[in-house]
Amino acid sequence: MTAKTKKKNKYLPLAVLLVVLVALFAVYKALSASNERKAAEDEAAKAAENADIMIAQYDYTTITALSYQKKGGEKLDFAVSGSSWIYLPDEYFPVDNTTVAKMAAAIAQIAVECTVDEGSASDYGLDDPEYTISVKYSGGGSHEYKIGNYNSFNSSYYFMADGQMYMIASGLLSYFNYTLDDLMTLDTIPASDWSDIAYVNFVAVKSGENENKIEDESGKSAMLDVINSISLSDCADYYTEEGEKSNYGLDGSFGVTVNYKKAKTSTDSDGNETTTYLDTSYVLLIGFAGGEYYVMPSGSSITYRLPAETAVELLSFLGYVPEETEM
């Protein structure tokens, strides 16, 4: 009996190689995924390490009092009264509520770059800070912050919050870089209300018993150019009581009036808008006292200085006569 010879399977080595390759690929994928996870974790850790540290996260609307002082300057104290901010030393001071509210929002959300654990306050100018800021909350909490020396290497300031030292970006300082005069709300001439001369009914100038009402387009435009040029910025008295107006000659005997149609838009329950035009008068009282001219918008309590040449130019319209009626 002849023995049968077993045939060699020529596909076997190839199959084994394929299995090995699959296993190696699986190991590679596992290692690759592990490396990717490690890289992602390292990146996240690095980002967290470099991220700003929040040391204050409060609702700024719960702030009841705010004060700050620039080195060498006066301390400015503000408090909430009703829905507005007031300047505590003088409640009649016309506070710019928008700017002070931004201060409150900034100091309620403070992000620092890193802590400073070495040295003392004097090493960083925090014993005699550039700014000292204090804040109180309705819940009874209060905090004090100090801004010290500038570090030019990392473009940051040394900062102290309730005794702990940090580094902080310069952004916070910009919210408090104001003097008291900077925080005064001043009136503005509403020139945009009468930018279309067709909606101006008349412009009038009055001095004592003399009054001239100007209704022609050329005259209205000329006088409005002068009125619009008035800058209500040189404050002589930010709270002029009724009995004090005579101190500035603001007794109503001299002034100008712009009477115009002011647009008023209303929306009904269906969302439809309707625009109506209401006759409106804007009055500027002008006075003369002590060799100076003054101006006060009707309804305001602020008295401003008025350049003499502007006052004289306004007075000149008392003799204005439209060209078509000249004799």
CSV table of C-alpha atoms in Angstrom, one decimal:
chain,number,residue,atom,x,y,z
A,1,MET,CA,0.0,0.0,0.0
A,2,THR,CA,1.4,3.2,-1.1
A,3,ALA,CA,1.4,6.0,1.5
A,4,LYS,CA,-0.2,9.2,0.5
A,5,THR,CA,1.9,12.3,0.5
A,6,LYS,CA,0.3,15.3,2.5
A,7,LYS,CA,0.1,18.4,0.3
A,8,LYS,CA,1.5,21.6,1.7
A,9,ASN,CA,-1.1,24.5,1.9
A,10,LYS,CA,0.5,27.3,0.1
A,11,TYR,CA,-2.0,29.8,1.4
A,12,LEU,CA,-1.3,29.2,5.1
A,13,PRO,CA,1.8,31.6,5.5
A,14,LEU,CA,-0.2,34.3,3.8
A,15,ALA,CA,-3.1,33.9,6.2
A,16,VAL,CA,-0.8,34.0,9.2
A,17,LEU,CA,0.8,37.1,7.9
A,18,LEU,CA,-2.5,38.8,7.4
A,19,VAL,CA,-3.5,38.0,11.0
A,20,VAL,CA,-0.2,39.4,12.2
A,21,LEU,CA,-0.8,42.6,10.2
A,22,VAL,CA,-4.3,43.0,11.5
A,23,ALA,CA,-3.0,42.6,15.1
A,24,LEU,CA,-0.2,45.1,14.5
A,25,PHE,CA,-2.6,47.6,13.0
A,26,ALA,CA,-4.9,47.2,16.0
A,27,VAL,CA,-2.0,47.8,18.3
A,28,TYR,CA,-1.0,50.9,16.3
A,29,LYS,CA,-4.5,52.3,16.4
A,30,ALA,CA,-4.7,51.8,20.1
A,31,LEU,CA,-1.4,53.5,20.6
A,32,SER,CA,-2.3,56.3,18.3
A,33,ALA,CA,-5.6,56.9,20.1
A,34,SER,CA,-3.8,56.8,23.4
A,35,ASN,CA,-1.3,59.3,22.1
A,36,GLU,CA,-4.1,61.6,20.8
A,37,ARG,CA,-5.9,61.4,24.1
A,38,LYS,CA,-2.6,62.2,25.9
A,39,ALA,CA,-1.9,65.2,23.6
A,40,ALA,CA,-5.5,66.5,24.1
A,41,GLU,CA,-5.2,66.1,27.8
A,42,ASP,CA,-1.9,67.9,27.8
A,43,GLU,CA,-3.3,70.7,25.6
A,44,ALA,CA,-6.3,71.1,27.9
A,45,ALA,CA,-4.1,71.2,31.0
A,46,LYS,CA,-1.9,73.8,29.3
A,47,ALA,CA,-4.9,75.8,28.4
A,48,ALA,CA,-6.3,75.6,31.9
A,49,GLU,CA,-2.9,76.6,33.3
A,50,ASN,CA,-2.8,79.7,31.1
A,51,ALA,CA,-6.4,80.6,31.4
A,52,ASP,CA,-7.5,83.6,33.4
A,53,ILE,CA,-8.6,82.9,37.0
A,54,MET,CA,-11.9,84.3,38.0
A,55,ILE,CA,-11.7,85.8,41.5
A,56,ALA,CA,-14.9,87.7,41.4
A,57,GLN,CA,-18.2,86.6,39.8
A,58,TYR,CA,-21.0,88.6,41.2
A,59,ASP,CA,-24.2,90.2,39.8
A,60,TYR,CA,-23.3,93.8,39.4
A,61,THR,CA,-26.9,94.9,39.8
A,62,THR,CA,-26.6,93.9,43.5
A,63,ILE,CA,-23.8,96.5,44.1
A,64,THR,CA,-25.0,99.3,46.4
A,65,ALA,CA,-21.9,101.4,46.7
A,66,LEU,CA,-18.7,101.9,44.7
A,67,SER,CA,-15.7,104.1,45.3
A,68,TYR,CA,-12.3,104.5,43.8
A,69,GLN,CA,-9.3,106.7,44.2
A,70,LYS,CA,-6.4,107.4,41.9
A,71,LYS,CA,-3.1,108.0,43.6
A,72,GLY,CA,-2.8,111.7,44.3
A,73,GLY,CA,-6.4,112.3,43.4
A,74,GLU,CA,-9.7,112.7,45.3
A,75,LYS,CA,-11.7,109.7,46.4
A,76,LEU,CA,-14.9,109.4,44.4
A,77,ASP,CA,-17.8,107.8,46.3
A,78,PHE,CA,-21.0,106.6,44.5
A,79,ALA,CA,-24.1,104.8,45.7
A,80,VAL,CA,-27.3,103.5,44.2
A,81,SER,CA,-30.4,105.5,44.9
A,82,GLY,CA,-33.5,104.0,43.3
A,83,SER,CA,-32.5,103.1,39.8
A,84,SER,CA,-29.7,105.6,39.5
A,85,TRP,CA,-26.2,106.3,40.8
A,86,ILE,CA,-25.6,109.4,42.9
A,87,TYR,CA,-22.3,111.1,43.9
A,88,LEU,CA,-22.4,110.8,47.7
A,89,PRO,CA,-20.8,114.2,48.6
A,90,ASP,CA,-23.4,116.0,46.4
A,91,GLU,CA,-26.5,114.2,45.3
A,92,TYR,CA,-27.3,116.9,42.8
A,93,PHE,CA,-24.2,116.2,40.7
A,94,PRO,CA,-25.4,115.0,37.3
A,95,VAL,CA,-23.7,111.5,37.3
A,96,ASP,CA,-23.1,109.7,34.0
A,97,ASN,CA,-25.0,106.6,35.1
A,98,THR,CA,-23.9,104.6,32.0
A,99,THR,CA,-20.2,104.9,32.8
A,100,VAL,CA,-20.5,104.2,36.5
A,101,ALA,CA,-22.7,101.2,35.7
A,102,LYS,CA,-19.9,99.9,33.5
A,103,MET,CA,-17.5,100.3,36.4
A,104,ALA,CA,-19.8,98.2,38.6
A,105,ALA,CA,-20.1,95.5,35.9
A,106,ALA,CA,-16.3,95.4,35.5
A,107,ILE,CA,-15.5,95.1,39.2
A,108,ALA,CA,-18.1,92.4,39.7
A,109,GLN,CA,-16.4,90.1,37.2
A,110,ILE,CA,-12.7,90.0,37.7
A,111,ALA,CA,-10.3,87.7,35.9
A,112,VAL,CA,-6.7,87.6,36.9
A,113,GLU,CA,-3.8,86.0,34.9
A,114,CYS,CA,-2.0,84.4,37.8
A,115,THR,CA,-1.3,84.6,41.5
A,116,VAL,CA,1.8,86.2,43.0
A,117,ASP,CA,3.1,84.3,46.0
A,118,GLU,CA,6.5,85.8,46.4
A,119,GLY,CA,7.5,89.2,47.8
A,120,SER,CA,5.5,91.8,49.7
A,121,ALA,CA,2.9,94.5,48.7
A,122,SER,CA,5.6,97.1,48.7
A,123,ASP,CA,7.6,95.2,46.1
A,124,TYR,CA,4.8,95.7,43.6
A,125,GLY,CA,3.5,99.2,44.5
A,126,LEU,CA,0.5,97.7,46.3
A,127,ASP,CA,1.3,99.6,49.5
A,128,ASP,CA,0.9,102.9,47.7
A,129,PRO,CA,-1.3,101.8,44.8
A,130,GLU,CA,-2.1,103.6,41.6
A,131,TYR,CA,-5.8,102.8,42.2
A,132,THR,CA,-7.8,101.7,45.2
A,133,ILE,CA,-11.3,100.4,44.5
A,134,SER,CA,-14.0,99.4,47.0
A,135,VAL,CA,-17.3,97.9,46.4
A,136,LYS,CA,-20.3,96.9,48.6
A,137,TYR,CA,-23.1,94.4,47.8
A,138,SER,CA,-26.7,94.3,48.9
A,139,GLY,CA,-26.1,91.0,50.7
A,140,GLY,CA,-23.6,92.8,53.0
A,141,GLY,CA,-20.4,91.7,51.4
A,142,SER,CA,-17.6,94.2,50.6
A,143,HIS,CA,-14.3,94.0,48.8
A,144,GLU,CA,-11.3,96.2,48.3
A,145,TYR,CA,-9.0,96.0,45.3
A,146,LYS,CA,-5.7,97.7,44.6
A,147,ILE,CA,-3.8,98.2,41.3
A,148,GLY,CA,-0.1,98.6,41.7
A,149,ASN,CA,3.0,98.7,39.5
A,150,TYR,CA,3.0,98.0,35.7
A,151,ASN,CA,5.1,95.0,34.6
A,152,SER,CA,6.3,95.7,31.1
A,153,PHE,CA,7.6,92.2,30.6
A,154,ASN,CA,4.1,90.7,30.5
A,155,SER,CA,2.2,93.9,29.9
A,156,SER,CA,0.2,93.4,33.2
A,157,TYR,CA,-0.4,95.2,36.5
A,158,TYR,CA,0.1,93.9,40.0
A,159,PHE,CA,-3.3,93.5,41.6
A,160,MET,CA,-4.5,92.9,45.1
A,161,ALA,CA,-7.9,91.5,46.0
A,162,ASP,CA,-8.7,91.3,49.7
A,163,GLY,CA,-5.1,90.9,50.6
A,164,GLN,CA,-4.1,88.3,47.9
A,165,MET,CA,-1.7,89.4,45.2
A,166,TYR,CA,-2.2,88.7,41.5
A,167,MET,CA,-1.2,89.8,38.0
A,168,ILE,CA,-4.1,91.4,35.9
A,169,ALA,CA,-4.5,92.7,32.4
A,170,SER,CA,-4.7,96.5,31.9
A,171,GLY,CA,-8.3,96.3,30.9
A,172,LEU,CA,-9.8,96.8,34.3
A,173,LEU,CA,-7.9,100.0,34.9
A,174,SER,CA,-9.5,101.7,31.9
A,175,TYR,CA,-12.9,101.5,33.5
A,176,PHE,CA,-11.7,103.8,36.4
A,177,ASN,CA,-9.5,106.3,34.5
A,178,TYR,CA,-12.0,109.1,35.0
A,179,THR,CA,-12.0,112.3,37.1
A,180,LEU,CA,-15.2,113.6,38.6
A,181,ASP,CA,-15.6,116.1,35.7
A,182,ASP,CA,-15.4,113.3,33.3
A,183,LEU,CA,-18.4,111.6,35.0
A,184,MET,CA,-20.7,114.6,34.6
A,185,THR,CA,-23.7,114.2,32.3
A,186,LEU,CA,-23.9,117.2,30.0
A,187,ASP,CA,-26.7,118.4,27.8
A,188,THR,CA,-26.5,118.2,24.0
A,189,ILE,CA,-28.1,120.3,21.3
A,190,PRO,CA,-30.5,117.9,19.5
A,191,ALA,CA,-29.5,119.1,16.1
A,192,SER,CA,-30.5,115.8,14.5
A,193,ASP,CA,-34.1,116.4,15.4
A,194,TRP,CA,-34.3,119.4,13.0
A,195,SER,CA,-31.8,118.2,10.3
A,196,ASP,CA,-34.6,118.4,7.7
A,197,ILE,CA,-35.4,122.1,7.4
A,198,ALA,CA,-38.8,121.3,6.0
A,199,TYR,CA,-39.9,120.1,9.5
A,200,VAL,CA,-38.8,123.3,11.2
A,201,ASN,CA,-41.8,125.6,11.7
A,202,PHE,CA,-39.8,128.6,12.8
A,203,VAL,CA,-36.7,129.8,14.7
A,204,ALA,CA,-37.1,132.7,17.1
A,205,VAL,CA,-34.7,135.0,19.0
A,206,LYS,CA,-35.8,137.2,21.9
A,207,SER,CA,-34.2,140.0,23.8
A,208,GLY,CA,-36.4,141.8,26.3
A,209,GLU,CA,-39.5,143.1,24.5
A,210,ASN,CA,-38.0,142.5,21.1
A,211,GLU,CA,-38.6,139.1,19.4
A,212,ASN,CA,-38.1,138.0,15.8
A,213,LYS,CA,-39.7,134.9,14.5
A,214,ILE,CA,-37.9,133.6,11.4
A,215,GLU,CA,-39.9,131.4,9.1
A,216,ASP,CA,-38.2,131.5,5.7
A,217,GLU,CA,-35.8,128.7,4.8
A,218,SER,CA,-32.7,130.8,4.3
A,219,GLY,CA,-33.2,132.5,7.7
A,220,LYS,CA,-34.0,129.3,9.5
A,221,SER,CA,-30.9,127.6,8.1
A,222,ALA,CA,-28.6,130.5,8.9
A,223,MET,CA,-29.8,130.7,12.6
A,224,LEU,CA,-29.8,126.9,13.0
A,225,ASP,CA,-26.2,126.8,11.9
A,226,VAL,CA,-25.3,129.1,14.9
A,227,ILE,CA,-27.5,127.2,17.3
A,228,ASN,CA,-26.0,123.8,16.2
A,229,SER,CA,-22.5,125.2,16.7
A,230,ILE,CA,-23.1,125.8,20.5
A,231,SER,CA,-21.0,123.3,22.5
A,232,LEU,CA,-22.6,122.6,25.9
A,233,SER,CA,-19.4,121.6,27.5
A,234,ASP,CA,-18.0,124.5,29.6
A,235,CYS,CA,-20.0,124.0,32.8
A,236,ALA,CA,-20.3,127.0,35.0
A,237,ASP,CA,-22.8,125.5,37.5
A,238,TYR,CA,-24.0,121.9,37.4
A,239,TYR,CA,-27.0,122.6,39.6
A,240,THR,CA,-28.6,126.0,39.2
A,241,GLU,CA,-31.7,126.3,41.3
A,242,GLU,CA,-34.6,128.5,40.2
A,243,GLY,CA,-33.6,131.3,42.5
A,244,GLU,CA,-30.0,131.2,41.3
A,245,LYS,CA,-30.7,131.8,37.6
A,246,SER,CA,-30.5,135.5,38.1
A,247,ASN,CA,-26.9,135.1,39.1
A,248,TYR,CA,-26.2,134.3,35.5
A,249,GLY,CA,-28.8,136.6,33.9
A,250,LEU,CA,-31.0,133.7,33.0
A,251,ASP,CA,-34.3,135.4,33.7
A,252,GLY,CA,-35.9,134.5,30.4
A,253,SER,CA,-35.6,137.9,28.8
A,254,PHE,CA,-33.0,136.6,26.3
A,255,GLY,CA,-33.1,133.3,24.4
A,256,VAL,CA,-33.7,131.4,21.3
A,257,THR,CA,-36.4,128.9,20.3
A,258,VAL,CA,-36.5,126.2,17.7
A,259,ASN,CA,-40.1,125.1,16.9
A,260,TYR,CA,-40.2,121.9,14.8
A,261,LYS,CA,-42.2,118.8,14.1
A,262,LYS,CA,-40.7,115.9,16.0
A,263,ALA,CA,-41.2,112.4,14.8
A,264,LYS,CA,-42.9,109.9,17.2
A,265,THR,CA,-43.2,106.3,16.2
A,266,SER,CA,-45.7,104.0,17.9
A,267,THR,CA,-46.4,100.3,17.4
A,268,ASP,CA,-49.8,98.7,17.7
A,269,SER,CA,-50.7,95.2,19.0
A,270,ASP,CA,-50.2,93.8,15.5
A,271,GLY,CA,-46.7,95.1,15.2
A,272,ASN,CA,-47.6,97.9,12.7
A,273,GLU,CA,-45.6,101.1,13.1
A,274,THR,CA,-47.2,104.5,12.8
A,275,THR,CA,-45.2,107.8,12.7
A,276,THR,CA,-46.7,111.0,13.8
A,277,TYR,CA,-45.2,114.5,14.0
A,278,LEU,CA,-45.7,116.6,17.0
A,279,ASP,CA,-45.0,120.3,17.2
A,280,THR,CA,-42.1,120.7,19.7
A,281,SER,CA,-40.2,123.6,21.0
A,282,TYR,CA,-36.6,123.6,22.1
A,283,VAL,CA,-35.6,126.6,24.1
A,284,LEU,CA,-32.2,128.0,25.1
A,285,LEU,CA,-32.1,130.6,27.8
A,286,ILE,CA,-29.2,133.0,27.4
A,287,GLY,CA,-27.9,135.4,30.1
A,288,PHE,CA,-25.2,137.9,30.7
A,289,ALA,CA,-23.7,138.6,34.1
A,290,GLY,CA,-20.2,139.6,35.4
A,291,GLY,CA,-18.9,140.2,31.9
A,292,GLU,CA,-19.8,136.7,30.7
A,293,TYR,CA,-22.5,135.1,28.6
A,294,TYR,CA,-24.3,132.0,29.8
A,295,VAL,CA,-26.7,129.5,28.3
A,296,MET,CA,-29.1,126.9,29.8
A,297,PRO,CA,-31.4,124.5,27.9
A,298,SER,CA,-35.0,124.8,29.1
A,299,GLY,CA,-35.7,122.0,31.5
A,300,SER,CA,-32.0,121.6,32.5
A,301,SER,CA,-30.4,122.6,35.8
A,302,ILE,CA,-26.9,123.1,34.3
A,303,THR,CA,-25.5,126.5,33.4
A,304,TYR,CA,-22.9,126.7,30.6
A,305,ARG,CA,-20.6,129.5,29.6
A,306,LEU,CA,-21.3,130.8,26.1
A,307,PRO,CA,-18.7,132.4,23.9
A,308,ALA,CA,-19.4,136.1,23.5
A,309,GLU,CA,-19.2,136.0,19.7
A,310,THR,CA,-21.8,133.3,19.6
A,311,ALA,CA,-24.2,135.3,21.8
A,312,VAL,CA,-23.6,138.4,19.6
A,313,GLU,CA,-24.3,136.4,16.5
A,314,LEU,CA,-27.6,135.1,17.9
A,315,LEU,CA,-28.6,138.7,18.8
A,316,SER,CA,-27.9,139.8,15.3
A,317,PHE,CA,-30.9,137.8,14.1
A,318,LEU,CA,-33.2,140.3,15.9
A,319,GLY,CA,-32.7,142.5,12.8
A,320,TYR,CA,-33.0,139.7,10.3
A,321,VAL,CA,-35.5,140.4,7.4
A,322,PRO,CA,-36.2,137.9,4.7
A,323,GLU,CA,-34.9,139.1,1.3
A,324,GLU,CA,-38.2,138.9,-0.4
A,325,THR,CA,-39.9,141.3,2.0
A,326,GLU,CA,-37.0,143.9,2.1
A,327,MET,CA,-38.2,147.4,1.2
